mmCIF file of C-alpha atoms in Angstrom:
data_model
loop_
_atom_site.group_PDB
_atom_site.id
_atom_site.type_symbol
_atom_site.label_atom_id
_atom_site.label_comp_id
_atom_site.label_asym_id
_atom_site.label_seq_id
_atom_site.Cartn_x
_atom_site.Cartn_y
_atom_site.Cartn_z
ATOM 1 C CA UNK S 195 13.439 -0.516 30.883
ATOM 2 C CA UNK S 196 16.369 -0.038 28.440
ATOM 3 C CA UNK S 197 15.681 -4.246 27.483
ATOM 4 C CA UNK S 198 11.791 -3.063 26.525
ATOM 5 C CA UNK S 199 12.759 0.145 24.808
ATOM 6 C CA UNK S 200 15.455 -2.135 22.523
ATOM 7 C CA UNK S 201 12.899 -4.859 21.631
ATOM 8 C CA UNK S 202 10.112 -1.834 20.677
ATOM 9 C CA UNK S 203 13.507 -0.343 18.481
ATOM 10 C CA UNK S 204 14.213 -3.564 16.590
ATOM 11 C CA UNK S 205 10.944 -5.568 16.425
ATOM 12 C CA UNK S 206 9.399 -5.909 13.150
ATOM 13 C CA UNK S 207 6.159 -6.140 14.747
ATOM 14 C CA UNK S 208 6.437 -2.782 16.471
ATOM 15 C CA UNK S 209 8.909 -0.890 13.999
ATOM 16 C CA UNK S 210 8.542 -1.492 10.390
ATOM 17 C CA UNK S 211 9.830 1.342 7.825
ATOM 18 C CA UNK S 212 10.561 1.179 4.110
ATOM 19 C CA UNK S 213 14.259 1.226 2.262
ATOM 20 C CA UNK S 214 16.823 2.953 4.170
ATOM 21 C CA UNK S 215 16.871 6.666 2.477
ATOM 22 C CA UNK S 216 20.695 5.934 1.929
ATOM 23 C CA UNK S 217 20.168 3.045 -0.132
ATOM 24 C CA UNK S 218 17.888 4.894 -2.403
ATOM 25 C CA UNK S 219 19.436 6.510 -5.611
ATOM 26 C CA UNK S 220 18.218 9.657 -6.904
ATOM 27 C CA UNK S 221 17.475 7.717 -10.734
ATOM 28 C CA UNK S 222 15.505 5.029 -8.921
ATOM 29 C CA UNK S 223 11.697 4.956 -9.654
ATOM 30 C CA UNK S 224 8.729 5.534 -6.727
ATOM 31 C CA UNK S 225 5.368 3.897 -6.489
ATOM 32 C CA UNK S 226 2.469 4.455 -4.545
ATOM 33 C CA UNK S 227 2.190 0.616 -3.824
ATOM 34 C CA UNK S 228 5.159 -0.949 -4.475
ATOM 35 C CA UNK S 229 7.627 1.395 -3.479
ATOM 36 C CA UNK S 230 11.131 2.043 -4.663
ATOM 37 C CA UNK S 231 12.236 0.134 -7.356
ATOM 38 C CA UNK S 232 15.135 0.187 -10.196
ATOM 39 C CA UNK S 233 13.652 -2.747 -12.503
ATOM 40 C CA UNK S 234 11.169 -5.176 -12.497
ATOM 41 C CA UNK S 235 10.768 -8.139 -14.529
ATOM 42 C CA UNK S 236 10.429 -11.773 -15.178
ATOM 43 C CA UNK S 237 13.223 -13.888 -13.980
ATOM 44 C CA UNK S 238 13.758 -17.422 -13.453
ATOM 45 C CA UNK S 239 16.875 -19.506 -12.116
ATOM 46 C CA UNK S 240 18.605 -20.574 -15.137
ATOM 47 C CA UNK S 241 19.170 -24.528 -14.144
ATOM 48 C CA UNK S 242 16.110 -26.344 -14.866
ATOM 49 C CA UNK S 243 16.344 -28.451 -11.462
ATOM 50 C CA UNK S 244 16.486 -25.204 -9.539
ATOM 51 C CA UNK S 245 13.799 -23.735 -11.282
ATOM 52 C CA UNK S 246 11.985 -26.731 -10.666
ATOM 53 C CA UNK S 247 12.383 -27.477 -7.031
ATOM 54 C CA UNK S 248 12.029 -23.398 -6.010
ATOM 55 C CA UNK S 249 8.452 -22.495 -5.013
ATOM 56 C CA UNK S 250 8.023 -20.523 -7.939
ATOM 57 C CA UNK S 251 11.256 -19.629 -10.825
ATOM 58 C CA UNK S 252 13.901 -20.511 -8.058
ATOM 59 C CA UNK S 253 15.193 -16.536 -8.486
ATOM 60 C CA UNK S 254 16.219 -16.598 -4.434
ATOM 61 C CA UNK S 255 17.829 -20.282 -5.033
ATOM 62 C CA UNK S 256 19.787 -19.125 -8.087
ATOM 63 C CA UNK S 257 21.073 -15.978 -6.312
ATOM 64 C CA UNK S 258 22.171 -17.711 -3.610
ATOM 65 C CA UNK S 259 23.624 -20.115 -5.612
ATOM 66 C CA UNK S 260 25.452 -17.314 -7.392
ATOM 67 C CA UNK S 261 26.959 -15.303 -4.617
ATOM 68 C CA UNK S 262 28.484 -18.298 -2.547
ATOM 69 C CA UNK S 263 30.262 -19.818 -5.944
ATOM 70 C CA UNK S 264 31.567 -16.212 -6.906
ATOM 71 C CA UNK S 265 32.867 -16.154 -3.865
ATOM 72 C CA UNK S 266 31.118 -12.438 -2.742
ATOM 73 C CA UNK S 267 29.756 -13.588 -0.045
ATOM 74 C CA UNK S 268 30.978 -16.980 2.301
ATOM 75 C CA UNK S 269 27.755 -18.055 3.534
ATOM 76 C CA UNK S 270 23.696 -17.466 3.009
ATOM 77 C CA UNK S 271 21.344 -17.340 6.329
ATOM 78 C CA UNK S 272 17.992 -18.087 5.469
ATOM 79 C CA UNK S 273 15.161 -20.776 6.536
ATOM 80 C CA UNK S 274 14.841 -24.677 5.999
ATOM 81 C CA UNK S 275 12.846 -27.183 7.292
ATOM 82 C CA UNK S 276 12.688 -27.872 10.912
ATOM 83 C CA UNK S 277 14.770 -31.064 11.700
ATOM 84 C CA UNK S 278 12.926 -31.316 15.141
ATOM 85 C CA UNK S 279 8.996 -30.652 13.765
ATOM 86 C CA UNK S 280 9.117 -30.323 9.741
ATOM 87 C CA UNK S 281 5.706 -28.335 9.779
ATOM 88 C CA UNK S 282 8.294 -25.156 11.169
ATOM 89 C CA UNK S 283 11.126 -23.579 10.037
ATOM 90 C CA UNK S 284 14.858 -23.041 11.205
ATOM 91 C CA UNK S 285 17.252 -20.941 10.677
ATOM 92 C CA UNK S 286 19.795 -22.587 8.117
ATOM 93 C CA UNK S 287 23.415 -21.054 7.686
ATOM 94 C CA UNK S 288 24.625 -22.808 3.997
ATOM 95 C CA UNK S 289 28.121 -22.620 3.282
ATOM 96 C CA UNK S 290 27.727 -25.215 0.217
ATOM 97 C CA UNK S 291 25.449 -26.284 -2.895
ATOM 98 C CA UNK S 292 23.915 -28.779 -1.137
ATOM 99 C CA UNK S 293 22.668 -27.310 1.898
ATOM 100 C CA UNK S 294 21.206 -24.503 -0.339
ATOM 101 C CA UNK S 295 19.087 -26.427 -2.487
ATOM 102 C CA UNK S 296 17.907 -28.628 0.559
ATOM 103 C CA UNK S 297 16.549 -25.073 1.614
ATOM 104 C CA UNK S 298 14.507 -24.634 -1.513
ATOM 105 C CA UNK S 299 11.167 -24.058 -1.282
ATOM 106 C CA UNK S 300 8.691 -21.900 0.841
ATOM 107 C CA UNK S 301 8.054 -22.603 4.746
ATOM 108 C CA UNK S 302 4.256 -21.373 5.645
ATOM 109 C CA UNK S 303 4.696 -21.663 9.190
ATOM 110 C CA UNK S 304 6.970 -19.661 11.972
ATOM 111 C CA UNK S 305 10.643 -19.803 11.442
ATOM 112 C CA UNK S 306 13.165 -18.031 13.607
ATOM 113 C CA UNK S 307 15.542 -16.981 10.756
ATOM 114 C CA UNK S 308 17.450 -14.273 12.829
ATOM 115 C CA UNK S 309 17.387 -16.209 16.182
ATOM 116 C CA UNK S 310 21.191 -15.910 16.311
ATOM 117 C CA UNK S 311 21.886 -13.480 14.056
ATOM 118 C CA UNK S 312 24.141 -11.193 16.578
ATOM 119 C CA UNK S 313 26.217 -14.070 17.311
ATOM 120 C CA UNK S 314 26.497 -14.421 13.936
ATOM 121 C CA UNK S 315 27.804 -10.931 13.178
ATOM 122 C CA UNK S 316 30.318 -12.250 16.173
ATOM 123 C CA UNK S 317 31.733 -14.683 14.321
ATOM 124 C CA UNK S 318 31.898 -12.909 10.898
ATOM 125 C CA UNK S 319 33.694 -9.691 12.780
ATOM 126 C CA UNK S 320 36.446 -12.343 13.757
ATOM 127 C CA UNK S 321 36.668 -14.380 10.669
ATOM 128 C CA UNK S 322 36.245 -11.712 8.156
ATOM 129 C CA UNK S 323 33.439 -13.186 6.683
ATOM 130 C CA UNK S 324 30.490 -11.661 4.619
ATOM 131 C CA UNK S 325 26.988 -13.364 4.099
ATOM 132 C CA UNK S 326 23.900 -12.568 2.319
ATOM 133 C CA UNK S 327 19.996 -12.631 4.226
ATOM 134 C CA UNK S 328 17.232 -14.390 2.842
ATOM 135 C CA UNK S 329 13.736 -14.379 4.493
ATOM 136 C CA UNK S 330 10.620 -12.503 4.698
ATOM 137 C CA UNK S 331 9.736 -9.107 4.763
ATOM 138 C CA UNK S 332 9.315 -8.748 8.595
ATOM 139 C CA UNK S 333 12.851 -10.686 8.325
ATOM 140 C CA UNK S 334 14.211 -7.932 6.557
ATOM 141 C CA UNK S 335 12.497 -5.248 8.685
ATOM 142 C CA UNK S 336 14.023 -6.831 11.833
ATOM 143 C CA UNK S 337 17.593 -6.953 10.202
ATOM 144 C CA UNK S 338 17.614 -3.298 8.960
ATOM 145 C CA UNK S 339 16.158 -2.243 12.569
ATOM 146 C CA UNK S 340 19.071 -3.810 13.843
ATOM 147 C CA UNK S 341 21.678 -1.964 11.520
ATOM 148 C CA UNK S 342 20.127 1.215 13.432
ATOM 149 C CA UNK S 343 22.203 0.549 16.458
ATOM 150 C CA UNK S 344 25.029 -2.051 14.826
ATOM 151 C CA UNK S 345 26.815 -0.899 12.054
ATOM 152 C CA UNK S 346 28.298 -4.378 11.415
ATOM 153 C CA UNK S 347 24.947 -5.345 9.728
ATOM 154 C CA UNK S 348 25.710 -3.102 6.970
ATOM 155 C CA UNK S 349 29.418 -4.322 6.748
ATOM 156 C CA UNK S 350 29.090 -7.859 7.183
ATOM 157 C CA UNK S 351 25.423 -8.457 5.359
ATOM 158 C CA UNK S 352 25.700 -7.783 1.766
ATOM 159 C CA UNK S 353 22.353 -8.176 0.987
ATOM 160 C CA UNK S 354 19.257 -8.594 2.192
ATOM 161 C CA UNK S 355 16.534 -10.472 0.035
ATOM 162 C CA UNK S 356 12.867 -11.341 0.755
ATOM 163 C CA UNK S 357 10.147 -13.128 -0.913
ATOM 164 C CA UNK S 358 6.278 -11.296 -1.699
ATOM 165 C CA UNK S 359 4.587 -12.440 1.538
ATOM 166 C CA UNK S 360 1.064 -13.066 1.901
ATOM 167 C CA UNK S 361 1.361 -14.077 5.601
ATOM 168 C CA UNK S 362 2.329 -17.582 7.487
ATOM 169 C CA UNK S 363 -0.579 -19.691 8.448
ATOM 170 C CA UNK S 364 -1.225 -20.158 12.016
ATOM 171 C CA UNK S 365 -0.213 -23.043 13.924
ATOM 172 C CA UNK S 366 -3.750 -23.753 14.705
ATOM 173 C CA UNK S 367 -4.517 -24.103 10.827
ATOM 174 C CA UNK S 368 -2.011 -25.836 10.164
ATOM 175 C CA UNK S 369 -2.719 -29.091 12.626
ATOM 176 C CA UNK S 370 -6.623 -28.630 12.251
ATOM 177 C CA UNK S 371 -5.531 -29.562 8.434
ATOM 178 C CA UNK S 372 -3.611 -32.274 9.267
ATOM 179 C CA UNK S 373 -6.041 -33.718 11.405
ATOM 180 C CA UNK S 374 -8.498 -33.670 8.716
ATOM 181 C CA UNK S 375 -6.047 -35.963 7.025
ATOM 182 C CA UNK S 376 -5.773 -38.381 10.100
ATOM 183 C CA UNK S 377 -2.127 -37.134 10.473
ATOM 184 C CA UNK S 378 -0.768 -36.439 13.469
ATOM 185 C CA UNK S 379 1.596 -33.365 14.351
ATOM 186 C CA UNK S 380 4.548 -35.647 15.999
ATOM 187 C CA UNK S 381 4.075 -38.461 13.532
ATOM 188 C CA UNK S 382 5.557 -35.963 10.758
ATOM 189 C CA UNK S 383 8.862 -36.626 8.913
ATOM 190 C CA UNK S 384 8.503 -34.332 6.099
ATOM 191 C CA UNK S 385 6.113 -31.508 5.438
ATOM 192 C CA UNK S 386 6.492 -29.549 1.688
ATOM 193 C CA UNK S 387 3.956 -26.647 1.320
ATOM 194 C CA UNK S 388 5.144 -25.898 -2.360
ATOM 195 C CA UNK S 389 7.764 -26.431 -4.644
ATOM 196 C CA UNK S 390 8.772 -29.486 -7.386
ATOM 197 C CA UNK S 391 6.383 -27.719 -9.753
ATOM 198 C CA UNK S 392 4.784 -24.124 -9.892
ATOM 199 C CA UNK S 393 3.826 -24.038 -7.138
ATOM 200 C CA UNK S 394 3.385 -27.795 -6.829
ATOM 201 C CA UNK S 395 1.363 -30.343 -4.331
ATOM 202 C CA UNK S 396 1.376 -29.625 -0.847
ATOM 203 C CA UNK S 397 3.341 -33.459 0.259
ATOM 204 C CA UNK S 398 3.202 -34.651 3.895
ATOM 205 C CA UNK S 399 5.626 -37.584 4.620
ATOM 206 C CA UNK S 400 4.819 -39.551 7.881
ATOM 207 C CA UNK S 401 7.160 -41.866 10.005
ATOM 208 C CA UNK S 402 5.402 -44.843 9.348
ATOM 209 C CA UNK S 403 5.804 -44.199 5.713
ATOM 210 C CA UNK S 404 2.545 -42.844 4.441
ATOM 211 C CA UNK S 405 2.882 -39.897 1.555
ATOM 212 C CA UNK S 406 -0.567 -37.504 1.003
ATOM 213 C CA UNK S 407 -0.202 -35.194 -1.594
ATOM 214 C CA UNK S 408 -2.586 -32.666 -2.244
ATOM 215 C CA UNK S 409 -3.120 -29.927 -4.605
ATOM 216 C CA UNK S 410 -1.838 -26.755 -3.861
ATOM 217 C CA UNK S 411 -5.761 -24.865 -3.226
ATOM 218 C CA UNK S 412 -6.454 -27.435 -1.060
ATOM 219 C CA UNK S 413 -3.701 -26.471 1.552
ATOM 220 C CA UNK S 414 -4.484 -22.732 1.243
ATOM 221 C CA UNK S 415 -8.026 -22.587 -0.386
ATOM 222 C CA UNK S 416 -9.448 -21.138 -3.091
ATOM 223 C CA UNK S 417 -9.052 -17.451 -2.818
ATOM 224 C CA UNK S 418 -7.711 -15.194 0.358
ATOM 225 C CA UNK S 419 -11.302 -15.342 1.744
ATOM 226 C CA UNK S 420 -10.434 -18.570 3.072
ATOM 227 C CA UNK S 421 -6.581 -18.182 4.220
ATOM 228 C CA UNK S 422 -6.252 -18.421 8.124
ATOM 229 C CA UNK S 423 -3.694 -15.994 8.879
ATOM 230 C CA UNK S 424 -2.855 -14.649 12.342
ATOM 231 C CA UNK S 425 -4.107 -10.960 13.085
ATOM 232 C CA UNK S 426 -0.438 -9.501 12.744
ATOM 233 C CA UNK S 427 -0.003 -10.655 9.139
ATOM 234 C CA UNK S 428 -3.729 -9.281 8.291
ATOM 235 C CA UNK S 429 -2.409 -5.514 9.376
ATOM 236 C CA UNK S 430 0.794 -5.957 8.182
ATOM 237 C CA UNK S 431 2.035 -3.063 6.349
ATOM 238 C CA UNK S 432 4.821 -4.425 4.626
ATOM 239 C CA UNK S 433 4.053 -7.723 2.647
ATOM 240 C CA UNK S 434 5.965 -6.600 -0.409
ATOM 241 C CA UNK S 435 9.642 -6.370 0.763
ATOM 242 C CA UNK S 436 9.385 -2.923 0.522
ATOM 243 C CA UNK S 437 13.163 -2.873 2.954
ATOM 244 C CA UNK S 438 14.999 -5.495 0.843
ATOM 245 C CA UNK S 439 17.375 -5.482 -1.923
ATOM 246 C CA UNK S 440 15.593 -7.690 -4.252
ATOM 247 C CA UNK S 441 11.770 -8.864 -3.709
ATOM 248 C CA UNK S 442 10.045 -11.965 -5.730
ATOM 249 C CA UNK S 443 7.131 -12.790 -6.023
ATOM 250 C CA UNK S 444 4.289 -15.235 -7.919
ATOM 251 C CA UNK S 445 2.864 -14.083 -11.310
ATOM 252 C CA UNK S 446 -0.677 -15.212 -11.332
ATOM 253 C CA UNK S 447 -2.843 -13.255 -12.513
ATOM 254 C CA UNK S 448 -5.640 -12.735 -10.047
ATOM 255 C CA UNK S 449 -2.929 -13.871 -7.194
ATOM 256 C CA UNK S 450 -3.854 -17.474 -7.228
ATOM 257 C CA UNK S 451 -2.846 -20.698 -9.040
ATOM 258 C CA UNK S 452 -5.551 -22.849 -11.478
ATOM 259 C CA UNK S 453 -5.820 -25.624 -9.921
ATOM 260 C CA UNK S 454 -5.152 -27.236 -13.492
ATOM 261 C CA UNK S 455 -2.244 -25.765 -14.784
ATOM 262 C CA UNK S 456 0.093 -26.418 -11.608
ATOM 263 C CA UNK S 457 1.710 -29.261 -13.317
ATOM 264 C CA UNK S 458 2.592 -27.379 -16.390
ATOM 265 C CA UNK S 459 3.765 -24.398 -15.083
ATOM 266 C CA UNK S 460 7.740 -23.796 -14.695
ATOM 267 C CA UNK S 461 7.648 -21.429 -12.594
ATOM 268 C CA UNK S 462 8.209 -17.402 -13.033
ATOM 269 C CA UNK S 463 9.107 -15.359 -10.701
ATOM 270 C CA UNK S 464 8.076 -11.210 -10.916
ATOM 271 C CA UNK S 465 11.852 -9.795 -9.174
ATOM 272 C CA UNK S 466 11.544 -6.363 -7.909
ATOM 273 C CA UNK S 467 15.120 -4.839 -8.165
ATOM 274 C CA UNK S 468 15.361 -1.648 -5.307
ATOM 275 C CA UNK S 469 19.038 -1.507 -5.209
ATOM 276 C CA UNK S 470 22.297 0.041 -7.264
ATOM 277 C CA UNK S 471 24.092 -2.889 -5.778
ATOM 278 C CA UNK S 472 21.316 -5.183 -6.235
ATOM 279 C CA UNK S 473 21.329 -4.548 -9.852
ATOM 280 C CA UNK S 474 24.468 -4.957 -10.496
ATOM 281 C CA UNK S 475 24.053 -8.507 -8.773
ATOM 282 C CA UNK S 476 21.422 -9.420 -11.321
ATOM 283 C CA UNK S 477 23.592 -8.449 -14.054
ATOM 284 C CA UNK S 478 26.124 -10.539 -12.707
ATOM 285 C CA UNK S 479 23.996 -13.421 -12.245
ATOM 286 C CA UNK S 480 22.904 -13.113 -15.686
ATOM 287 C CA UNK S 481 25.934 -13.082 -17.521
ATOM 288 C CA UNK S 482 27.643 -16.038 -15.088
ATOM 289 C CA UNK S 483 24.607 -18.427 -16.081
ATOM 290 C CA UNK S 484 22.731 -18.655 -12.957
ATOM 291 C CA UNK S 485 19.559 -16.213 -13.487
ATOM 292 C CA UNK S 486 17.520 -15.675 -16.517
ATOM 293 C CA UNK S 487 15.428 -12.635 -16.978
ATOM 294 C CA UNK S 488 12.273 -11.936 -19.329
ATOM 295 C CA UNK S 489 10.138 -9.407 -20.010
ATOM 296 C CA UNK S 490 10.129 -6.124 -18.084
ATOM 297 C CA UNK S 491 7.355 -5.391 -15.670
ATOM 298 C CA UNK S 492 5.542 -2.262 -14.324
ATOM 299 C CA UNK S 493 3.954 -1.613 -11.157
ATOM 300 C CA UNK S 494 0.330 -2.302 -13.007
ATOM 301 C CA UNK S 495 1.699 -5.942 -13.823
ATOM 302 C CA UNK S 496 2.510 -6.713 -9.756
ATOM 303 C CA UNK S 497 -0.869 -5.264 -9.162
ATOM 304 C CA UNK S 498 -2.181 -7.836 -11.572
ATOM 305 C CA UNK S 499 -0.343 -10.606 -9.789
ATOM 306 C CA UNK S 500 -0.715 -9.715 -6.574
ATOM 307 C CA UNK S 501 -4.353 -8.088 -5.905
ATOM 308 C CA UNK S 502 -4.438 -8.737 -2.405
ATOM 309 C CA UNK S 503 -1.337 -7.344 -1.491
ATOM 310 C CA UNK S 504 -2.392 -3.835 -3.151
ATOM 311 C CA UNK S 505 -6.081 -4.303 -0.800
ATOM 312 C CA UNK S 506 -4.151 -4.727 1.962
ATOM 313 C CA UNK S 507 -1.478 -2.177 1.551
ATOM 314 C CA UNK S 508 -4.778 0.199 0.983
ATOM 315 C CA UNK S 509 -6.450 -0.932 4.042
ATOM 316 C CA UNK S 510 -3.722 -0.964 7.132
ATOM 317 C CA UNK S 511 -3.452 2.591 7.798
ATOM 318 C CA UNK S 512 -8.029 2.205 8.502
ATOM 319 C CA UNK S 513 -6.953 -0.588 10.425
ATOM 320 C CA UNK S 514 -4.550 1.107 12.406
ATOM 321 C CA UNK S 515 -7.099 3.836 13.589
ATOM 322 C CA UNK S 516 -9.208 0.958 14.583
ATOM 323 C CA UNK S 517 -6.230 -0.194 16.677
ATOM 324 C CA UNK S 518 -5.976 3.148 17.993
ATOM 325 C CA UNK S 519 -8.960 3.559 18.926
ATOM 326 C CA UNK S 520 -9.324 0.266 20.924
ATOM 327 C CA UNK S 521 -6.475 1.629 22.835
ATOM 328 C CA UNK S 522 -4.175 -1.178 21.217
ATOM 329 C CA UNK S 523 -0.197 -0.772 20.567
ATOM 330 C CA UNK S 524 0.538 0.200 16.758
ATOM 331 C CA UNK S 525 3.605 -0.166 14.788
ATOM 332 C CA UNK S 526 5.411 2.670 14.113
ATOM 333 C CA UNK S 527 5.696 3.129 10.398
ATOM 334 C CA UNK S 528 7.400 5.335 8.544
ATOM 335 C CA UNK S 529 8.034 5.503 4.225
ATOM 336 C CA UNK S 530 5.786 2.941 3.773
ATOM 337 C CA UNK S 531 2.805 5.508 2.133
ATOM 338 C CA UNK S 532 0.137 4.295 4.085
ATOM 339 C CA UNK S 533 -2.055 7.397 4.487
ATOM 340 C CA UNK S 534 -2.016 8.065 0.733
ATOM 341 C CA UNK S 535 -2.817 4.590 -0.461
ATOM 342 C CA UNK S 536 -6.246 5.080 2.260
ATOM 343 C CA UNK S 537 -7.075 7.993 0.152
ATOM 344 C CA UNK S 538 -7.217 5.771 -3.004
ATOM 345 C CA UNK S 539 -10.485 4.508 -0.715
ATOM 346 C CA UNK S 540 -13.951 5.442 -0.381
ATOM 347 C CA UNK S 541 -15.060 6.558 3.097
ATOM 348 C CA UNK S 542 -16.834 3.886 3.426
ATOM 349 C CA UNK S 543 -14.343 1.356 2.826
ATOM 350 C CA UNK S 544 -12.024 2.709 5.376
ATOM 351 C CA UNK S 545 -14.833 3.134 7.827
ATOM 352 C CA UNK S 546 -15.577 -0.507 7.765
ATOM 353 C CA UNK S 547 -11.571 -1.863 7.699
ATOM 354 C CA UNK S 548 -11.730 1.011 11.447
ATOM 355 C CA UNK S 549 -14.766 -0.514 12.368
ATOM 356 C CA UNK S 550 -14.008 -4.119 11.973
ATOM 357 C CA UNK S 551 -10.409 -3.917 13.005
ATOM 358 C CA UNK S 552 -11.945 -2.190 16.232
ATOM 359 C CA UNK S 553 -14.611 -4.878 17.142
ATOM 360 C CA UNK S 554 -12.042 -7.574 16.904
ATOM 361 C CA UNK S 555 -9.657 -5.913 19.630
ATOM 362 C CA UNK S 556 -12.115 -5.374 21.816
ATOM 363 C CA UNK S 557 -13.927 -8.322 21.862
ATOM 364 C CA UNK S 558 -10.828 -10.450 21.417
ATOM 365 C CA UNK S 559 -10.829 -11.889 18.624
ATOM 366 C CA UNK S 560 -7.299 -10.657 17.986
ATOM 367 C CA UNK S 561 -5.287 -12.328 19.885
ATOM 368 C CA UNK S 562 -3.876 -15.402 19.940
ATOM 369 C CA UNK S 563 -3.476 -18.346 22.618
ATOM 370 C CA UNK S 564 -0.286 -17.835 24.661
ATOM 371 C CA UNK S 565 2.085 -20.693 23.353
ATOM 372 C CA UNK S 566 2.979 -23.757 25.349
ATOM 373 C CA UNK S 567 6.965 -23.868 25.693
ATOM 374 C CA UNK S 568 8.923 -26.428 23.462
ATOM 375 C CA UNK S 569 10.579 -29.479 25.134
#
């Protein structure tokens, strides 16, 4: 039906390309893993508090920041904390300071950032207002699918921004944790995954006034062995913004905090500039106080700081032919070098990420629990 054929057009799940070919300029730089890119470096926001309360420099905070007070764009859509079940996300339209920096910080769980977003593009058509996007990269992915078929994205979204994303853990995680700290889901009044620090304790507020803070590995784990991600995050093909304007990520080496040097840490981001117009926003952010940036970076660095993100960006096109050959639905990709970054594999390797990917289709292991509906 023409309703199916739209949601398989504009779904990041099913659709997922890289930068829009007009948006790339003929100086701008290619990588195998990384993709297009104009700069990269250090950055960090330049207000101490921001810096401090982001979940790692504050860069998205600071640019946000930055385009509402210049007055280039009139509002920021991005994600918050639910009001209704802190451990999830909302979508938050900021017009002001305030609301931004109660936004800070990152949300590991399931957020609906573009829930309204045509209605949205309603009201900005009629107003004559302009806003900026911050989310993820499937975020992203969604909003560019939907400038394919309305040109008002384009028009009415200046830019489009997106954090490094190693996946969102799954709901099940999530409450299996808290249970382990005798919390339960609906007595939650405040849930921070990161943030207040670099990346800073993991802080779970209840209603009858209790406050558990733990450290950082403890919510997540030691290393990516032992993150519980849902199977459409472990074959996504696009953790690294590769669609938006400006990317951020975390800078440790390895891709994982120490679980000592959390406290000290300031927090830097690594900002991955893909845009004319995105650099020029940097440079303005720069010179008007809100962004600092340090020492330029090369692809090698981000592979340094993100290790896991290269693996998996080498392993998704082997576990798309595993897909395949279950007789599963894959994403339609397109300039997001897949194939080539296989090659960089040995047989072998790609004949186990088939194999594996394979098994777990057909013996379910795949799929997830159909949700109960939300009162």
């Amino acid at each position: 039906s023409e309703t199916v054929d739209r949601i398989y057009n504009l779904c990041p799940g099913t659709r997922i390309e890289g930068l829009p070919e007009h948006l790339i300029a003929d100086s701008s730089f290619q990588d195998g893993t990384w993709g297009v890119w104009r700069r990269m470096a250090y950055a960090w926001a330049t207000e101490p508090e921001i810096r401090y309360l982001g979940s790692t420099g504050g860069v998205l905070t600071a640019l946000a920041l930055y385009l509402l007070e210049s007055g280039e764009v009139d509002f920021i859509v991005h994600a918050r904390a639910s009001q209704r079940c802190p451990a999830f996300g909302e979508r938050a339209l900021s017009r002001t300071r305030r609301e931004i920096v109660q936004g800070a910080g990152s949300r590991y769980a399931p957020t609906a950032t573009l829930i309204d977003i045509t209605q949205i593009l309603d009201r900005c058509e009629k107003r004559g207002e302009r806003f900026a996007f911050i989310g993820t990269p499937c975020d992203v992915t969604g909003l560019r699918n939907l400038a394919t078929t309305d040109a008002r994205v384009e028009q009415l979204c200046r830019y489009q921004l997106a954090m490094v994303c190693g996946g969102f853990m799954a709901p099940s995680a999530l409450f299996s944790f808290l249970d382990q700290l005798e919390v339960e889901p609906d007595a939650l009044a405040a849930l921070r995954y990161r943030g207040h620090g670099c990346p800073g304790s993991t802080r779970i507020e209840t209603r009858d006034g209790r406050v558990i803070e733990k450290n950082y590995l403890d919510f997540w784990g030691e290393d990516e062995s032992n993150w519980q991600l849902p199977f459409r995050c472990k074959i996504c093909p696009d953790g690294i913004g590769d669609a938006a304007d400006i990317a951020v990520a975390d800078t440790w080496v390895g891709g994982s905090p120490s679980r000592d040097g959390q406290k000290s840490d300031p927090g830097t981001n690594a900002m991955i500039v893909r845009t004319e117009q995105a650099e020029t926003l940097v440079e303005n952010a720069v010179r008007e106080g809100y962004l600092v940036t340090g020492d330029s970076l090369a692809p090698r660095d981000l592979d340094r700081f993100q290790p896991h993100q290269v693996d998996r960006k080498k392993a998704v096109w082997s576990r798309f032919v595993g897909m395949r050959s279950a007789g599963r639905i894959v994403p339609d990709v397109s300039r997001l070098r897949l194939k080539p970054l296989a090659r960089e594999n040995s047989l072998e390797e790609n004949l186990a990420q088939a194999r594996g990917t394979r098994r777990r289709c057909l013996d379910g292991t795949n799929s997830e629990p159909k949700p109960d509906p939300v009162d």
